[in-house]
XYZ file of C-alpha atoms in Angstrom:
253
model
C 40.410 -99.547 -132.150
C 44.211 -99.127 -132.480
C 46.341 -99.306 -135.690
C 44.036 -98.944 -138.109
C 46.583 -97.684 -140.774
C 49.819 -99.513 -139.079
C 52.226 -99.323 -141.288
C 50.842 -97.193 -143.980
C 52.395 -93.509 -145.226
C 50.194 -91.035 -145.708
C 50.543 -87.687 -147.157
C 47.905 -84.127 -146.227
C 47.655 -81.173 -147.368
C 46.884 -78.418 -145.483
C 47.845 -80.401 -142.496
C 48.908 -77.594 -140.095
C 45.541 -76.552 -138.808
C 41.914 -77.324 -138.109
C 40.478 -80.206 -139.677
C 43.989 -81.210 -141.671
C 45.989 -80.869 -138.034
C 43.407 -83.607 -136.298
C 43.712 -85.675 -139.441
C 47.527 -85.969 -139.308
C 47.564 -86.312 -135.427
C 45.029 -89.164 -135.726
C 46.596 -91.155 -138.181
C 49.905 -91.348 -136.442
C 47.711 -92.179 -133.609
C 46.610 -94.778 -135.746
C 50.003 -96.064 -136.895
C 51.107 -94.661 -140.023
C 53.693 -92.422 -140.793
C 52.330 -88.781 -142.110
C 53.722 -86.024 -144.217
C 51.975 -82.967 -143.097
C 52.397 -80.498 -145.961
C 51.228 -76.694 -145.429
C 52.367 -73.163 -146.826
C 54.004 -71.752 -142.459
C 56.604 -74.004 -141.961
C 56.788 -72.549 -138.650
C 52.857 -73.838 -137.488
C 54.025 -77.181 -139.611
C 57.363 -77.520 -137.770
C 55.769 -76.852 -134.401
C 53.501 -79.476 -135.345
C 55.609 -82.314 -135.959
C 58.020 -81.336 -133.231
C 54.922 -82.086 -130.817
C 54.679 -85.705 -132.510
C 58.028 -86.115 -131.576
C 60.084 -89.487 -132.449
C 62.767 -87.106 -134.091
C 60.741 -87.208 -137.451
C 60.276 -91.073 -137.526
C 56.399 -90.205 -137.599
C 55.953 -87.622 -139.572
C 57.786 -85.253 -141.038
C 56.819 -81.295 -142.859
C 57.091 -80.219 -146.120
C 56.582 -76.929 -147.262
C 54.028 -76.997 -150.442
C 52.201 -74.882 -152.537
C 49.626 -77.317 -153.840
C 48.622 -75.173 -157.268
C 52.275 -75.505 -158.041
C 52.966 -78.686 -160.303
C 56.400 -79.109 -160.057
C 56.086 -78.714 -155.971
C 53.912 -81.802 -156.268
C 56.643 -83.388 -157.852
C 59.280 -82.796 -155.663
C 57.425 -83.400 -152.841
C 56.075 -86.846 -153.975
C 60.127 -87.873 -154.442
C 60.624 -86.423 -150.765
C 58.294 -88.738 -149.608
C 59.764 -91.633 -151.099
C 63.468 -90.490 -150.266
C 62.316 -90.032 -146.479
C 59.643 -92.957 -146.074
C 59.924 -95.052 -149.311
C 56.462 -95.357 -150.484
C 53.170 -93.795 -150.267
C 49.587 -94.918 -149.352
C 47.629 -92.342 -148.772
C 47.086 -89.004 -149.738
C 44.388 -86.659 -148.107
C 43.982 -83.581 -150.486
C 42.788 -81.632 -147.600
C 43.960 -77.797 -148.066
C 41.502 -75.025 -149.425
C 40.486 -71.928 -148.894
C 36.880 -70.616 -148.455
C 36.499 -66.801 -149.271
C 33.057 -65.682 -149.607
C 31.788 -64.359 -152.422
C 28.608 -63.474 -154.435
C 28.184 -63.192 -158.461
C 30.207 -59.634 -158.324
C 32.989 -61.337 -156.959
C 36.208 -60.390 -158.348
C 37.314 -62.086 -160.955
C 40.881 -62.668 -159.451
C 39.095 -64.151 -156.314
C 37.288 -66.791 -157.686
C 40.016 -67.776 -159.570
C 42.053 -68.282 -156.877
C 39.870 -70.168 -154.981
C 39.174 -72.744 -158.099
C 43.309 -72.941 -158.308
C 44.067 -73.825 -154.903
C 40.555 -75.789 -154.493
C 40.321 -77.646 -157.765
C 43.667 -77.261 -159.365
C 45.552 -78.626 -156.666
C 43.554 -81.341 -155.810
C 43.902 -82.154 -159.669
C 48.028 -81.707 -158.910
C 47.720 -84.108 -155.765
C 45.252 -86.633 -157.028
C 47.038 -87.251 -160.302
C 51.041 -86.753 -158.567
C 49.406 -89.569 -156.146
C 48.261 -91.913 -158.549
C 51.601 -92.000 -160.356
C 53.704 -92.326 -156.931
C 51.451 -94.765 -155.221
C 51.716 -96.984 -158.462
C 55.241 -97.495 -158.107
C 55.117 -98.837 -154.728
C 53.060 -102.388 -155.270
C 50.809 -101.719 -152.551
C 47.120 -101.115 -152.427
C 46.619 -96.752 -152.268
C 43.311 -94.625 -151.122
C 42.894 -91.028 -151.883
C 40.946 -89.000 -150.051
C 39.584 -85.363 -151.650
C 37.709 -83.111 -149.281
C 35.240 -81.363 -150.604
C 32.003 -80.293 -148.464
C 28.089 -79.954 -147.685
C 29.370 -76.786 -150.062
C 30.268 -79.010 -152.887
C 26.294 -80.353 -152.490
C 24.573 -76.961 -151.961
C 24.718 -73.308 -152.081
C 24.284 -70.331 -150.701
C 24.129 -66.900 -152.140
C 28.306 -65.873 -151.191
C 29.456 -69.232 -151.869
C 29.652 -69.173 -155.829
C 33.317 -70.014 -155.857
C 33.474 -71.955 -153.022
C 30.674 -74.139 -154.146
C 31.744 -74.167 -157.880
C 35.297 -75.446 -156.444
C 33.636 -78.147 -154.174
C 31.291 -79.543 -156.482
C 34.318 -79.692 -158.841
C 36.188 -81.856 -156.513
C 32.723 -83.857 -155.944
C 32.685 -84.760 -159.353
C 36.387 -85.089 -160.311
C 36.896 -87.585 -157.454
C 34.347 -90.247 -159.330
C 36.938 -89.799 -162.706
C 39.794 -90.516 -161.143
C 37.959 -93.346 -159.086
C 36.829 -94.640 -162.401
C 40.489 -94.130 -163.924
C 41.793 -96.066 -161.635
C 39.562 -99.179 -161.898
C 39.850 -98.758 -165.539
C 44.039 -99.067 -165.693
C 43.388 -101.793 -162.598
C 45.622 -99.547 -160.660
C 45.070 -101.083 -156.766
C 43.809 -97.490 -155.756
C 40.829 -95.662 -154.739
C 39.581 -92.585 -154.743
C 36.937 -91.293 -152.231
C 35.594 -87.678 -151.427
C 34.469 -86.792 -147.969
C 32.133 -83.662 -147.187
C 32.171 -82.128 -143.728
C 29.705 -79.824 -142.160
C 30.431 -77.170 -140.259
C 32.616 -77.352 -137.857
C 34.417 -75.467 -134.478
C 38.077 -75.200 -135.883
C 39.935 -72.324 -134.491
C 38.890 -70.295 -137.111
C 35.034 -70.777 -137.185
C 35.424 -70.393 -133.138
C 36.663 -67.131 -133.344
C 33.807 -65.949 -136.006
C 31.316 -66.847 -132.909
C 33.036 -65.134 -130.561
C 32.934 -62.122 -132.519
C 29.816 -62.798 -133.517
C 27.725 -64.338 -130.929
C 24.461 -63.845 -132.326
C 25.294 -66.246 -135.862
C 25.383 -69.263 -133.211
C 21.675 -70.092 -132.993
C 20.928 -70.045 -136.849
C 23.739 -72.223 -137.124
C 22.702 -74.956 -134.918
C 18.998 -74.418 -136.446
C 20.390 -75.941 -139.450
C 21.672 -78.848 -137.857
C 19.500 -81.692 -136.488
C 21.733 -83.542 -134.351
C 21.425 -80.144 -131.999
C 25.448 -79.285 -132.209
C 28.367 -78.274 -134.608
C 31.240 -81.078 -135.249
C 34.246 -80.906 -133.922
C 37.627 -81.535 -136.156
C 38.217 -85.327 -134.699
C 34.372 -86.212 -136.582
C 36.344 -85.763 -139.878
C 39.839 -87.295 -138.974
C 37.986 -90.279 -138.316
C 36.197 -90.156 -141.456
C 39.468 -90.031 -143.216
C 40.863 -92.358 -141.061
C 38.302 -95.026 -142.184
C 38.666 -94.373 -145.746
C 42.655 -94.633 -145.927
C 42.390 -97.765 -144.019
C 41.361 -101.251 -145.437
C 38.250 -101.241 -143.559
C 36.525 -98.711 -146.206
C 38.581 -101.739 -149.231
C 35.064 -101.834 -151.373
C 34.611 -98.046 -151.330
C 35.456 -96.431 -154.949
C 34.086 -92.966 -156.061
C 31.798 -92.687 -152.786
C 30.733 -89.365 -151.092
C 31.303 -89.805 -147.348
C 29.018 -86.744 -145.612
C 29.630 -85.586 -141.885
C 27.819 -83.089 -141.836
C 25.342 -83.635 -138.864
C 22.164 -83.247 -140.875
C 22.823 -80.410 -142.658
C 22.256 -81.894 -146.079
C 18.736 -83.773 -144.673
């Protein structure tokens, strides 16, 4: 399929690398226009400059997503540059391990930039999208994390879970006040960004367990969740509200 989201803008976080990076490539692939927001303007630059179209696709925007009044600016960027908004992917996080003697300072940090700014985005979205007359989607990614634990995910999994739950109130808010959008979380599984490809390399011998915890016999790739999102900004996910949308390859079985 082609043009899934023709004509639709959508806005993500964290959209310079890994999962976020396939997710903005795809959906201009897919026909809409794309802010790709991310805290290195130069990997976000490089980035659009790749798109090419001389910013007619998409376009960067440097953002600090626990920052409120960023949100707000960047929400009236979007309409000064593409004149409405459609979709926003609340997509950037951080995932620092961490047991129950975790610094304090740490798991704070990881609830502001995991839960706080998805707050920020979902809520900055919900006002901008309403202005525009058209039907919206959000799209909050949380994880298999958000679902389960482990013993050095307390933050991370506090922070996920948060976003689990939050999604289904602002889903909810939104049919309430009969606002024309919805709000959706998606939960991916592990998978071989850049990142988690270089922890195997270094460490080799973590590969096996890995795929022992995953039925379908391999790790996902970053494309399995850009289609995900992909689905759930376009109209084809229409009578999806407050759902949980797990790629995850098993993991959760």
């Amino acid at each position: 399929m082609t043009g899934r989201v023709n004509g639709k803008v959508a806005f993500v976080t964290g959209g310079a690398s890994g999962l976020g990076e396939a997710m903005v490539r795809l959906l201009v692939e897919e026909g809409a226009r794309v802010v790709l927001a991310y805290v290195d303007a130069a990997r976000g630059e490089a980035i659009v400059s790749e798109i090419g179209e001389g910013g007619q696709k998409a376009f960067f925007l440097d953002l600090d997503v626990t920052d409120e009044g960023a949100w707000d600016r960047a929400m009236e960027e979007t309409l000064q540059r593409f004149g409405k908004l459609n979709v926003l992917v609340n997509n950037a996080g951080i995932a620092p391990t961490g047991d129950m003697e975790m610094p304090f300072a740490l798991w704070r940090k990881t609830l502001a930039v995991n839960l706080d700014g998805v707050f920020l985005g979902t809520r900055a979205a919900i006002r901008t999208i309403s202005k525009c007359g058209e039907r919206g989607s959000i799209i909050n990614v949380s994880s298999t994390m958000g679902m389960s634990a482990e013993p050095t995910t307390a933050a991370y999994s506090a922070s996920k879970g948060g976003v689990r739950n939050f999604t289904k109130a602002a889903a909810v808010y939104c049919a309430d006040k009969k606002l024309p959008i919805r709000v959706n979380s998606i939960h991916p599984g592990m998978c071989l960004t850049p990142l988690v490809k270089n922890y195997f390399d270094a460490n080799p011998q973590e590969m096996e367990p890995q795929l022992a915890r995953h039925p379908i016999g391999y790790l996902g790739e970053p494309i399995d969740i850009a289609y995900g999102v992909v689905f759930l900004a376009s109209d084809e996910s229409k009578f999806m509200l407050g759902s949980e949308l797990v790629i995850d390859g098993g993991y959760l079985i």
